[in-house]
XYZ file of C-alpha atoms in Angstrom:
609
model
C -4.522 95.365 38.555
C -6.155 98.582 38.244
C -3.966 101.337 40.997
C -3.604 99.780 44.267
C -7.122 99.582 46.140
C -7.807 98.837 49.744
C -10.259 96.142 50.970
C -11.805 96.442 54.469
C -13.814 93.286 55.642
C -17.085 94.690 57.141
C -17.708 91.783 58.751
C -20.741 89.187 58.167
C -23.005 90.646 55.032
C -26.299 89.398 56.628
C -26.995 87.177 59.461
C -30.321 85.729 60.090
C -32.063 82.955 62.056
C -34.859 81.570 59.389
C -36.882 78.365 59.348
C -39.184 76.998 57.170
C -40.323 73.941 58.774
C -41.099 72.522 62.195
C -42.304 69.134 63.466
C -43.152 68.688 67.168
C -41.838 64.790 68.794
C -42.620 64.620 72.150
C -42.503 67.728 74.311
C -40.153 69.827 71.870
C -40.346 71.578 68.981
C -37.805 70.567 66.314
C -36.745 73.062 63.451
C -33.717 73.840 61.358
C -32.317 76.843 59.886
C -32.443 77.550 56.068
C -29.764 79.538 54.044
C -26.500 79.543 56.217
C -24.018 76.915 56.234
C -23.837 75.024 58.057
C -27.571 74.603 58.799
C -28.405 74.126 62.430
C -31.490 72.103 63.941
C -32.716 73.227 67.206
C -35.211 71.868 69.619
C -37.817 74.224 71.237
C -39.025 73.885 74.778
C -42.147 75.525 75.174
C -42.301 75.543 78.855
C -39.126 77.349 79.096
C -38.965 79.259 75.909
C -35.354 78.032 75.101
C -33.476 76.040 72.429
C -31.857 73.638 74.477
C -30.700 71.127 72.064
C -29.168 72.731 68.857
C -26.416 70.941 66.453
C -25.364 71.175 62.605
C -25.776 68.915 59.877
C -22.662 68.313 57.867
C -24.945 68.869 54.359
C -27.258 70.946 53.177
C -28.450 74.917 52.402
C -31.791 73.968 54.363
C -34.905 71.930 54.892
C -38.784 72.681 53.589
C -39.393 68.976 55.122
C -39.972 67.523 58.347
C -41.861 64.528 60.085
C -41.017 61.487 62.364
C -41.599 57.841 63.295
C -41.792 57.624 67.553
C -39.090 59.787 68.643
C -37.327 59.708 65.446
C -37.243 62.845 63.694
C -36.731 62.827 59.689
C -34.995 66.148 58.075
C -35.351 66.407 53.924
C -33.048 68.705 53.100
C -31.799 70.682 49.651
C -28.784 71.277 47.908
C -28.530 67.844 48.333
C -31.751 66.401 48.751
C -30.375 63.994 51.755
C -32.347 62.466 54.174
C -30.934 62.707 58.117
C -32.805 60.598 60.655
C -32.249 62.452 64.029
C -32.938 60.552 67.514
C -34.163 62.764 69.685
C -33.048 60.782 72.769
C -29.934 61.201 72.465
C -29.261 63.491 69.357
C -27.430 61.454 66.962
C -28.062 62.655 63.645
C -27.282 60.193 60.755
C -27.610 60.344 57.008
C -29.886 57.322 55.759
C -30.331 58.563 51.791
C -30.498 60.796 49.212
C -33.275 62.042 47.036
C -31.826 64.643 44.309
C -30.906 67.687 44.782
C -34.005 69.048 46.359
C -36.490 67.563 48.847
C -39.746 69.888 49.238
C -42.290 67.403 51.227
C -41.619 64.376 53.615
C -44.296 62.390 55.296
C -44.395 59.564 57.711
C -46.875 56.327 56.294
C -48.911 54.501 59.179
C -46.573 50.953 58.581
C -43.279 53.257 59.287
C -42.021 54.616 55.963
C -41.154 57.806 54.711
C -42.429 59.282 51.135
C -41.104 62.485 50.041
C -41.592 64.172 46.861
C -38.559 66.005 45.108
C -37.599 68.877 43.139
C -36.644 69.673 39.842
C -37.495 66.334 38.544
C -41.671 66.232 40.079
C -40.906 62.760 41.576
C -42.247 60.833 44.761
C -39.745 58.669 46.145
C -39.589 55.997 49.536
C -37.007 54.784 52.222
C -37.766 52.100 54.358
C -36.669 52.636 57.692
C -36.421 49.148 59.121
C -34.206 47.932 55.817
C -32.951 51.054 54.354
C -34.387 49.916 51.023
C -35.317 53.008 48.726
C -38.349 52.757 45.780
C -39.063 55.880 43.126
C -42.472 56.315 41.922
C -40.942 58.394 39.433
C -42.290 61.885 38.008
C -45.915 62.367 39.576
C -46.938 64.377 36.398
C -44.862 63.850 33.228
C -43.019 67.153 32.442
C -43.983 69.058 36.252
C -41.219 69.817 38.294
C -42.421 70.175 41.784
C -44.164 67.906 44.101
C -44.246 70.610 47.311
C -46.491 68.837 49.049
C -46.886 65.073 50.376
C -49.215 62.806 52.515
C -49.416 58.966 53.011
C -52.241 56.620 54.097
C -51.995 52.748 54.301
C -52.545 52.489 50.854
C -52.270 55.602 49.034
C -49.476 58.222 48.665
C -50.940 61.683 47.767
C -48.730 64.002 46.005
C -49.619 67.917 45.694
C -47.757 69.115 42.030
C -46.998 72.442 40.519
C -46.686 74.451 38.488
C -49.760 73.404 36.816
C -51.824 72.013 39.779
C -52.544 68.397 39.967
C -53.137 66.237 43.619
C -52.024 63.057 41.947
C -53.331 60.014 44.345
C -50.589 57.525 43.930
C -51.290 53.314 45.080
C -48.433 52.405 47.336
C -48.456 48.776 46.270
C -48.658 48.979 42.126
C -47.805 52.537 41.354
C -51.049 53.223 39.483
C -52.024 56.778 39.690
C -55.045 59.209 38.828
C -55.575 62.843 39.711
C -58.250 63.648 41.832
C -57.780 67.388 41.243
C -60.980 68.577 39.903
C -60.943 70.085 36.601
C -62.068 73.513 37.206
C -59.328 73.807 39.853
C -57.009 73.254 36.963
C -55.451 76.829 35.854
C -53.833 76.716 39.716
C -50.242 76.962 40.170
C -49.579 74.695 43.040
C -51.068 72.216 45.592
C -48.879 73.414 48.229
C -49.538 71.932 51.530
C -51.132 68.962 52.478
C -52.543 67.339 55.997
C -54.239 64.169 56.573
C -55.877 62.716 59.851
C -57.600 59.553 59.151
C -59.759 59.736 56.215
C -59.779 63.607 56.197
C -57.132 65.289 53.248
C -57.072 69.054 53.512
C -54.848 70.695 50.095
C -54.307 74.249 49.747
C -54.151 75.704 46.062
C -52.121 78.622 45.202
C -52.415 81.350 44.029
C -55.914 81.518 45.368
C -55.631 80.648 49.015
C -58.113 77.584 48.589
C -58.276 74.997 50.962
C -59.910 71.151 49.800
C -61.332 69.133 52.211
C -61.143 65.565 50.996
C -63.007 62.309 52.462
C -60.422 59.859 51.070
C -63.202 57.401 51.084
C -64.446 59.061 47.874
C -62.554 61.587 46.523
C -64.586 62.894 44.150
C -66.231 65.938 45.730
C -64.028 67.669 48.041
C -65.534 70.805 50.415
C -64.122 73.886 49.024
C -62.907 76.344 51.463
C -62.123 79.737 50.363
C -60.172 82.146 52.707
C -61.223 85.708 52.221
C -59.532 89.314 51.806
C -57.327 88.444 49.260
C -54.562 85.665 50.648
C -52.746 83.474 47.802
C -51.411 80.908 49.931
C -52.005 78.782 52.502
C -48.656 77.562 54.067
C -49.774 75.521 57.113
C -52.986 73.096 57.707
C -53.161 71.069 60.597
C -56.431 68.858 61.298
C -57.192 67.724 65.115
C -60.254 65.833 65.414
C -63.357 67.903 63.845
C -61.268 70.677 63.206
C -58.915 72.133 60.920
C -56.194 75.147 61.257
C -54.664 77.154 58.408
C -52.138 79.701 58.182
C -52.281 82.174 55.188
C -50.135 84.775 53.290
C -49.947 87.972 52.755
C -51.939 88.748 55.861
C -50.389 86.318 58.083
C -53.855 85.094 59.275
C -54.585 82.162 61.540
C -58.058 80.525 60.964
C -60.222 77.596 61.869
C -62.664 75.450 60.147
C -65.313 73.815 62.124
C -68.699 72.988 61.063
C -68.621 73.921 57.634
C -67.516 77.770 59.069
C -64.321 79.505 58.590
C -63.246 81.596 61.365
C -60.878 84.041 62.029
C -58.468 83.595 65.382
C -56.152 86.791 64.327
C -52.480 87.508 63.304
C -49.187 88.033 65.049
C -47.581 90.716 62.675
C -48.913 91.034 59.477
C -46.834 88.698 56.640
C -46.623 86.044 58.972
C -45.472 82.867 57.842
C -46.522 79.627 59.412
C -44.462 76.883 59.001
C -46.157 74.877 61.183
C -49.346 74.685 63.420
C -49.624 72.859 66.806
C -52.955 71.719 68.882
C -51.552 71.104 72.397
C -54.676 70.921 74.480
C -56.602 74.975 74.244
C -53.367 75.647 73.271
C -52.568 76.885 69.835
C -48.863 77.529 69.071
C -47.080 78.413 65.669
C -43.321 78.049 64.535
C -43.426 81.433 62.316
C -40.102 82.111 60.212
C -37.965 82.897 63.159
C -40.712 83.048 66.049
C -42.517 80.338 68.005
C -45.952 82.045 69.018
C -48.752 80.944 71.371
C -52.520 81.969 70.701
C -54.902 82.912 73.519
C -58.208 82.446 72.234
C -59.498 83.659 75.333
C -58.086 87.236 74.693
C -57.458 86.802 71.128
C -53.401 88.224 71.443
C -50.629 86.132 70.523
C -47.008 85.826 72.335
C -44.096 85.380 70.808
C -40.353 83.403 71.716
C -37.573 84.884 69.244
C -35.882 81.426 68.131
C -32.238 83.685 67.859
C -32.821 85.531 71.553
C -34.011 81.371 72.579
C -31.007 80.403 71.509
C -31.139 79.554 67.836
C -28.438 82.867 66.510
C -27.996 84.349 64.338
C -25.844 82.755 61.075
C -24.242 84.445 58.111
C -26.531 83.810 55.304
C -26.287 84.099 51.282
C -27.098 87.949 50.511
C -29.554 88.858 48.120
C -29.719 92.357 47.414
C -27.264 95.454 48.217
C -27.161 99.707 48.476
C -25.557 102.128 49.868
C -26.653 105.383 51.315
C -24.676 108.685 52.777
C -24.751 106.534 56.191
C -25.449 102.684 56.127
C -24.915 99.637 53.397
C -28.044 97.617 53.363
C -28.256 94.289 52.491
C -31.156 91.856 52.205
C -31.779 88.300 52.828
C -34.005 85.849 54.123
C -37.108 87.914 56.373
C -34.928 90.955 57.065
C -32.345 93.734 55.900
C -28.812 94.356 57.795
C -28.236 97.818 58.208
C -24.247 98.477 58.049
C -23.974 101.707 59.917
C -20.820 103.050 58.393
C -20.269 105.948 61.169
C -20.175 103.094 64.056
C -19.537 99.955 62.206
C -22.250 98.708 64.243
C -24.821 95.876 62.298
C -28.293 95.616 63.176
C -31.311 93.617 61.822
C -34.445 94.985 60.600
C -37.259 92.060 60.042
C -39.269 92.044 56.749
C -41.740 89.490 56.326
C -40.345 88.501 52.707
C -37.296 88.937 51.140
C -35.655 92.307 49.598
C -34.878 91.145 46.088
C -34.106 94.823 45.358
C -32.809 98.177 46.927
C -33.411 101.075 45.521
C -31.828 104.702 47.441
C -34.418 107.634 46.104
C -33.894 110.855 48.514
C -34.052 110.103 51.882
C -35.649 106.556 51.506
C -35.054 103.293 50.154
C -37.380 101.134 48.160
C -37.706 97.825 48.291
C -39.085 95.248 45.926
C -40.183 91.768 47.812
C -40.663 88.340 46.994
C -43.191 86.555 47.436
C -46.394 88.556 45.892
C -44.169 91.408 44.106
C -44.370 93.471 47.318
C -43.523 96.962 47.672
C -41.913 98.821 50.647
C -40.400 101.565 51.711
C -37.884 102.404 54.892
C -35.483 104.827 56.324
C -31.256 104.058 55.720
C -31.284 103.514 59.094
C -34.054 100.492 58.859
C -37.094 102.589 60.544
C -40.159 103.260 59.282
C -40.665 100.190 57.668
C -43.895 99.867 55.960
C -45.817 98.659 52.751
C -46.693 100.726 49.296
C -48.565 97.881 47.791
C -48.542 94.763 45.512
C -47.622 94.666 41.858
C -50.626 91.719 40.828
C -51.256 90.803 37.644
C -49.319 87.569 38.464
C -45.916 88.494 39.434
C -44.215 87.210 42.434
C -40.356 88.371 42.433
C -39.206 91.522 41.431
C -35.818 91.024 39.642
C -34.331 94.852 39.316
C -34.993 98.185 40.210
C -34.053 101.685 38.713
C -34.976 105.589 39.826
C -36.297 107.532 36.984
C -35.689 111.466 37.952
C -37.284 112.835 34.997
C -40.871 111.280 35.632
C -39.960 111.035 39.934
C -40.614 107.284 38.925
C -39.212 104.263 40.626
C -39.148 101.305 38.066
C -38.895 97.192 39.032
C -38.869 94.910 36.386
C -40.386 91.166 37.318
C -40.919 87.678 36.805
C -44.009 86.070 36.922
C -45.332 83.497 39.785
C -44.579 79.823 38.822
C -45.652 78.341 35.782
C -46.799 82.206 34.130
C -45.701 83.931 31.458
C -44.475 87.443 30.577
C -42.710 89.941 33.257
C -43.261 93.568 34.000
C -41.972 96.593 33.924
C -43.519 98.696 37.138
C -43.503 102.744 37.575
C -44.216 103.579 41.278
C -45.005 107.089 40.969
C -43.510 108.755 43.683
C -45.053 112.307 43.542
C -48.674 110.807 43.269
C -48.616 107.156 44.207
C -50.119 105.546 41.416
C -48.864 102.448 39.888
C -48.902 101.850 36.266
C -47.806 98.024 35.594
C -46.674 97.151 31.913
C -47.279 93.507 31.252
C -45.238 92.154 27.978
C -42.889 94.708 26.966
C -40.394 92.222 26.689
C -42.307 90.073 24.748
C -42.917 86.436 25.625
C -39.932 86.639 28.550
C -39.464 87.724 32.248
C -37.878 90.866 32.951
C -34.265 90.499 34.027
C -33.269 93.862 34.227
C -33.946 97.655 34.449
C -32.434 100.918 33.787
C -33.013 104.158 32.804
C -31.921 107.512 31.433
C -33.693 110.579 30.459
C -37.100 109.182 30.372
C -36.717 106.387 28.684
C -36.606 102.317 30.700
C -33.981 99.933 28.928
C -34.999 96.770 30.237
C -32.771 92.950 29.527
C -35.536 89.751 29.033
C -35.018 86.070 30.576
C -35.862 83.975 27.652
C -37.114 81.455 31.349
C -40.186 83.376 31.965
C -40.783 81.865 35.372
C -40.144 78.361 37.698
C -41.654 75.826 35.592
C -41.993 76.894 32.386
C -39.980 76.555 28.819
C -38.576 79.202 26.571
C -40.954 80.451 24.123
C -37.916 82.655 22.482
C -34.706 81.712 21.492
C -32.637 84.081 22.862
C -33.535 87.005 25.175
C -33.504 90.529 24.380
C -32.927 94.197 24.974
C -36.171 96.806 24.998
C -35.974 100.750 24.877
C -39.469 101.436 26.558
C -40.436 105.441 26.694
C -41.937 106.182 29.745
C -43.476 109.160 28.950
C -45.305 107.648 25.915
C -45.768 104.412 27.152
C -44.704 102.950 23.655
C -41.183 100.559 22.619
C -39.023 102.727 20.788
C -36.823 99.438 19.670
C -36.473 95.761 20.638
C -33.076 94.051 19.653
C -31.327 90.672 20.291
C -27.777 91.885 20.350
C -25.970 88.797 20.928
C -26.842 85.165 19.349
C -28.135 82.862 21.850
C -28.266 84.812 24.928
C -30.592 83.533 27.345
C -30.869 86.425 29.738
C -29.966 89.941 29.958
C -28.694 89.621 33.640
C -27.720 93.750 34.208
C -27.839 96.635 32.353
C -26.590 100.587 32.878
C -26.376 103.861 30.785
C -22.622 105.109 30.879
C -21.127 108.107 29.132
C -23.674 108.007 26.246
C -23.638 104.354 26.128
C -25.787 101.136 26.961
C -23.864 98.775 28.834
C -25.243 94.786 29.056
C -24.294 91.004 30.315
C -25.685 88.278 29.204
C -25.757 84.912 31.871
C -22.851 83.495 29.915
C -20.792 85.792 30.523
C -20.918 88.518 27.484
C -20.962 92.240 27.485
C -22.557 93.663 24.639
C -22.692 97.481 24.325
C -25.522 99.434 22.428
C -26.139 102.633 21.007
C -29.136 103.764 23.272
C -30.843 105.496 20.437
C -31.476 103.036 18.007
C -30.493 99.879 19.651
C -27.293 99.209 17.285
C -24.756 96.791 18.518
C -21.296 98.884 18.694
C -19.087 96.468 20.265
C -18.896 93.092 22.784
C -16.436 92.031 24.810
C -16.370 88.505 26.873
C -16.253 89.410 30.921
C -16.282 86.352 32.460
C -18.717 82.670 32.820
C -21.577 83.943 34.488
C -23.392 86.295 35.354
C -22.409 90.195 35.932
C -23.926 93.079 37.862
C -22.039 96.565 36.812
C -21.946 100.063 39.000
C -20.838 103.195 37.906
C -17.913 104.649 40.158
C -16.395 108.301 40.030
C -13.411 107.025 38.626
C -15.861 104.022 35.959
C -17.419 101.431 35.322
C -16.691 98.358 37.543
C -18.409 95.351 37.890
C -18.690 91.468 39.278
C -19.045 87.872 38.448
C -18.814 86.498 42.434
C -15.453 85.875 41.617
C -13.744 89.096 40.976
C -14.429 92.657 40.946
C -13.394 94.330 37.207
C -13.047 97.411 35.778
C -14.212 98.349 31.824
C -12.760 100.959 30.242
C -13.990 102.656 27.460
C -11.759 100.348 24.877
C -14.044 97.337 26.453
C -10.642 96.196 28.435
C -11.409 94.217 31.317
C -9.157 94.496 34.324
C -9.063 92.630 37.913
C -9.359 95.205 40.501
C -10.295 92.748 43.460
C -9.660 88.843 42.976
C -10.486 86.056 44.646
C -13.894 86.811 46.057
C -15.809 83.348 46.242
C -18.927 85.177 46.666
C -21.606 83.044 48.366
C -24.501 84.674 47.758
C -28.574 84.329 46.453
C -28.684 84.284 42.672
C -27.097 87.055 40.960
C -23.805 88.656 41.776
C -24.092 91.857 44.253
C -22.032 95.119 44.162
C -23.070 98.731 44.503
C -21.089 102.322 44.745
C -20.385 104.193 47.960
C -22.848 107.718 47.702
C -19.948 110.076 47.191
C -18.772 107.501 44.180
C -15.305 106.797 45.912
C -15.494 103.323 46.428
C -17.640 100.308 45.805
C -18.980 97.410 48.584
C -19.633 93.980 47.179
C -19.288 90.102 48.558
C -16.602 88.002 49.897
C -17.569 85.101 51.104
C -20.246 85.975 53.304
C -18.985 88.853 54.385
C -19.593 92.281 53.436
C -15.878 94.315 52.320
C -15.152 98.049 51.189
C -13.302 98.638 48.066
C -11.713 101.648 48.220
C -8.595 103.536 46.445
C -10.057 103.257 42.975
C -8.792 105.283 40.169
C-alpha cells in the first residue's frame, strides 16, 4: 500500500431510466430498461400516464428486441442473448431460449413463431412457441456480424445486415436465400430497421437516413425515400394501412409518407430517439429513450410522460466517462450526465440525447464528445447551458479520448469510425475561433484510441480494430507524435510487439506514459519516440491521471500508483468496477485526491502521498 488513503462512497455513479425498445399488447405499452442490472420491464398506461406493472428479469444488460403473439409479449435480450416470454395477464415472465450472446431484432411470423437475428455471429435463428423447438438459419451474410433488423411473412424471413448492407430475403421452409438489396445501395453500413404490413417492407439504410419501400410481391424495385436535412438514421418505421411513420436521428424528426410525399409532423426535443411508433386512432404516440410522447397533429406540439417520474426510476447504470471540476464530478452514461455536487453531496441528472464518451474541463466549461454521429457539446459544471458545437463527419461516430491543448487554446478528441469504416481522427476544436480542423489517418490504417498533449504537440495511441465490423489491417497498434502547429507526424513507433491498442496515454515529468489492452505500460521518450522502459500493470486495460503527489492509475480492479522506477503499487483494491468499456478515474482540481469506480458507485480517494 502506498500511505494510508481514505475512500468515501459517493453514492450511485450514474443512475438513469433508458429504453431502447417498446412493443404495445393490448392497452399498454411494454418496455424494458437497458444498462442497469437488473433490467426492469415496465408497462405504460397511456390513459393514466403511469407504469403500473414493472418487474426484473433475472438476466440480461438490456433488450434492442421486442414483439408478441396475442397477449404474449417476447423480450430478446443481450449479454446473454435469452429469450423471456412475458404474459401480460398475469405477469409471469419465463425464459424459453437462448440465442448467443446478443439478440438485436425479434419478430413475430403470421403461423406464431418468433425469428430473431443475433449478434456477433450475423445469424437468424427460430423458436417455436407451441413446441419449444429452436432452428438456425445460420450467418445471413458469410463473414457480417450484425443482423439489427428482422421481419417475417408466411414464407419469407427478411433479415436487415451490417456492416456492409445487405436485406438478405431468407425462405422459411428450405433456407435458400438471395439479397434483394440493390447494388447501388451497396457502400451502406446497415439495414437497420425493418416494418412489414402485408405485402408492404419498409428498410431504413444507414448512414444515409434512406427509407425502401418494398412490394414483397416483387422485390425488385423498391420506392426510395430519402429524408432530408441531413439525418443518418432512421430508428423507427411503423406502416398503418396507406401510410408509413419514421423516426430519424440527429434531428429527432417524426415524418409521414403518404402518397408518394414525405411530410414533416415535427420533433419533441431535438436528438430524439424513437424506439418505437404507435397509430392508436388520430393518435400518434412515441416511446422516446426515457419519454412516452403523444403528437397533436391538430396543433402540431407534442406531450411528454417521463417513464422515471411514471414510475419506471431511476437505476444505477455502467458509467462511461468521468471529470472533475472546482465544484461537481461529472459522469456520463446512457442519454445524460450526473452532476456530483461536491459542496452538497446532492446528485442530479442532466439529459443528453447521446452518450458522453468524453469529458473534457477547459476554463469554466466542460466539453463533451458524443456518440452516436461524433457530436460535440459544451455545458456548465453544474449541468446548465447545455448545448451543441457541431459534428465531427467524415465518418466517425464515437469519440474515444479527449485532451486540452493550452498552447494552440485547442480541444483535441481522437475517434473511431462508424461501423464497418476505416481510419480514426484526430479533431482540434478551436476554442478562440471555432473552427474545426479534422485529421483523418494520422494513425495510419487504425482508430484512434487515445489523445494527449504537451507543448503543442498531440501524442495519440491507435486500435489496430478500426471500427465494429471490420479486421485489422496492422499488426499491432501504434504510438504517433502529431505537431499541431505544423500539421505534420514528427514520429510513428510500435513500442511494444503485438499490442493491439494503445488504450491511454499522458505526458509526466518529461516523459510519455502508455497501456496497451493487455495490460503493458510502455514509456517513451516524447522527442523521438524511443522506447526507455516497460513495465507489466495489470490484464486489461488502464486509464492513468496525474495527482499532486503522481501518477496513479486503474484497471477496474484496483487503483495503482507508478513511480518513477516503473514500480507498481496498490493504493485502492478490490474495486470490481462495473462500468462501459474502458476503466474510469480522474484527479480532484486542486490534485489532492482522485474519484474513480466501485461497483457502480462513485468513491473519493483521498490521503495520497
Amino acid at each position: 500500500m502506498t500511505g494510508s488513503p481514505t475512500v468515501t462512497n459517493l453514492g450511485p455513479a450514474s443512475a438513469v431510466t433508458s429504453t431502447s425498445v417498446a412493443e404495445q399488447v393490448g392497452d399498454r405499452i411494454w418496455t424494458i430498461t437497458s444498462g442497469v442490472s437488473p433490467v426492469q420491464v415496465g408497462a405504460f398506461d397511456p390513459a393514466t400516464k403511469t407504469v403500473d406493472r414493472k418487474f426484473s428479469l433475472p438476466t440480461g444488460a438490456g433488450a434492442w428486441a421486442m414483439t408478441h403473439i396475442g397477449t404474449d409479449l417476447y423480450v430478446g435480450l443481450y449479454t446473454p442473448g435469452d429469450v423471456y416470454r412475458i404474459d401480460t395477464t398475469t405477469g409471469a415472465a419465463t425464459k424459453v431460449t437462448q440465442f448467443g450472446s446478443f439478440i438485436w431484432s425479434i419478430a413475430a411470423t403470421p403461423d406464431g413463431k418468433i425469428v430473431a437475428g443475433t449478434y456477433p455471429d450475423g445469424a437468424v435463428h427460430e423458436y417455436d412457441p407451441a413446441t419449444g423447438a429452436t432452428r438456425s438459419y445460420g450467418a445471413a451474410v458469410a463473414g457480417e456480424q450484425y443482423v439489427r433488423s428482422i421481419a417475417a411473412d408466411a414464407t419469407t424471413i427478411y433479415a436487415g445486415v451490417g456492416t456492409k448492407a445487405h436485406l438478405i430475403a431468407i425462405d422459411r421452409a428450405t433456407g435458400d436465400r438471395r439479397d434483394v438489396l440493390p447494388a447501388k445501395y451497396a457502400d451502406r453500413t446497415f439495414v437497420a430497421t425493418l416494418a412489414l404490413d402485408g405485402t408492404k417492407l419498409a428498410a431504413s439504410l444507414s448512414p444515409t437516413g434512406t427509407m425502401l419501400v418494398y412490394d414483397t410481391t416483387d422485390l425488385s424495385n423498391p420506392v426510395e425515400v430519402q429524408t432530408p436535412g441531413g439525418d443518418q438514421y432512421i430508428t423507427a418505421i411503423t406502416i398503418v394501412g396507406a401510410d408509413i411513420y419514421l423516426g430519424t436521428r440527429p434531428s429527432g424528426t417524426l415524418y409521414r409518407y403518404r402518397d408518394s410525399t414525405l411530410t414533416r409532423l415535427g420533433s419533441p426535443y431535438d436528438g430524439a430517439y424513437f424506439n418505437r411508433i404507435f397509430v392508436d386512432g388520430s393518435t400518434i404516440r412515441a416511446e422516446l429513450t426515457s419519454q412516452v410522447v403523444d403528437f397533436d397533429e391538430a396543433t402540431g406540439e407534442f406531450t411528454g410522460t417521463d417513464l422515471g417520474q411514471a414510475g419506471l426510476p431511476p437505476a444505477p447504470e455502467q458509467a462511461m466517462a468521468i471529470t472533475a471540476t472546482p465544484t461537481s464530478v461529472l459522469v456520463s452514461g446512457k442519454a445524460g450526465i450526473q452532476v456530483h455536487d461536491l459542496a452538497t453531496g446532492a446528485s442530479t441528472r442532466t439529459f443528453l440525447p447521446g452518450e458522453a464518451k468524453t469529458l473534457t474541463p477547459i476554463g469554466r466549461d466542460i466539453y463533451l464528445g458524443v456518440y452516436t454521429l461524433a457530436r460535440l457539446w459544451q455545458m456548465k459544471p453544474d449541468g446548465s447551458d447545455l448545448h451543441e458545437l457541431g459534428q465531427i463527419g467524415n465518418e466517425q461516430t464515437r469519440p474515444t479520448d479527449a485532451a486540452y491543448d493550452a498552447r494552440s487554446r485547442s480541444w483535441l478528441i481522437s475517434t473511431e469510425p462508424d461501423y464497418g469504416r476505416y481510419d480514426g481522427t484526430l479533431v482540434e476544436q478551436h476554442l478562440s475561433t471555432g473552427q474545426r480542423e479534422v485529421h483523418r489517418g494520422v494513425v495510419p490504417q487504425q482508430s484512434v484510441r487515445s489523445v494527449t498533449t504537451a507543448d503543442g504537440i498531440a501524442y495519440l495511441g491507435g486500435a489496430t480494430r478500426n471500427s465494429l465490423g471490420t479486421d485489422p489491417i496492422l499488426p499491432e497498434a501504434t504510438v504517433v507524435a502529431y505537431d499541431l502547429r505544423s500539421n505534420k507526424v514528427l514520429w510513428t513507433t510500435a513500442p511494444l510487439p503485438k499490442a493491439q491498442s494503445y488504450s491511454d496515454l499522458v505526458v509526466y515529468r518529461g516523459r510519455l506514459y502508455a497501456t496497451t489492452d493487455d495490460g503493458r505500460l510502455a514509456v517513451l521518450d516524447p522527442r523521438t519516440g524511443k522506447l526507455t522502459g516497460t513495465a507489466a500493470i495489470g490484464t486489461g486495460q488502464s486509464r492513468l491521471t496525474i495527482a499532486r503527489s503522481g501518477l496513479y492509475g486503474t484497471d477496474n480492479k484496483r487503483v495503482f500508483k507508478i513511480t518513477p522506477d516503473l514500480t507498481i503499487t496498490t493504493v485502492v483494491d478490490n474495486l470490481g468496477a462495473e462500468i462501459y468499456s474502458y476503466p474510469l478515474i480522474t484527479t480532484s482540481h486542486n490534485g489532492d485526491a482522485l474519484y474513480t469506480i466501485k461497483g457502480r458507485d462513485l468513491i473519493r480517494i483521498g490521503g495520497l502521498r
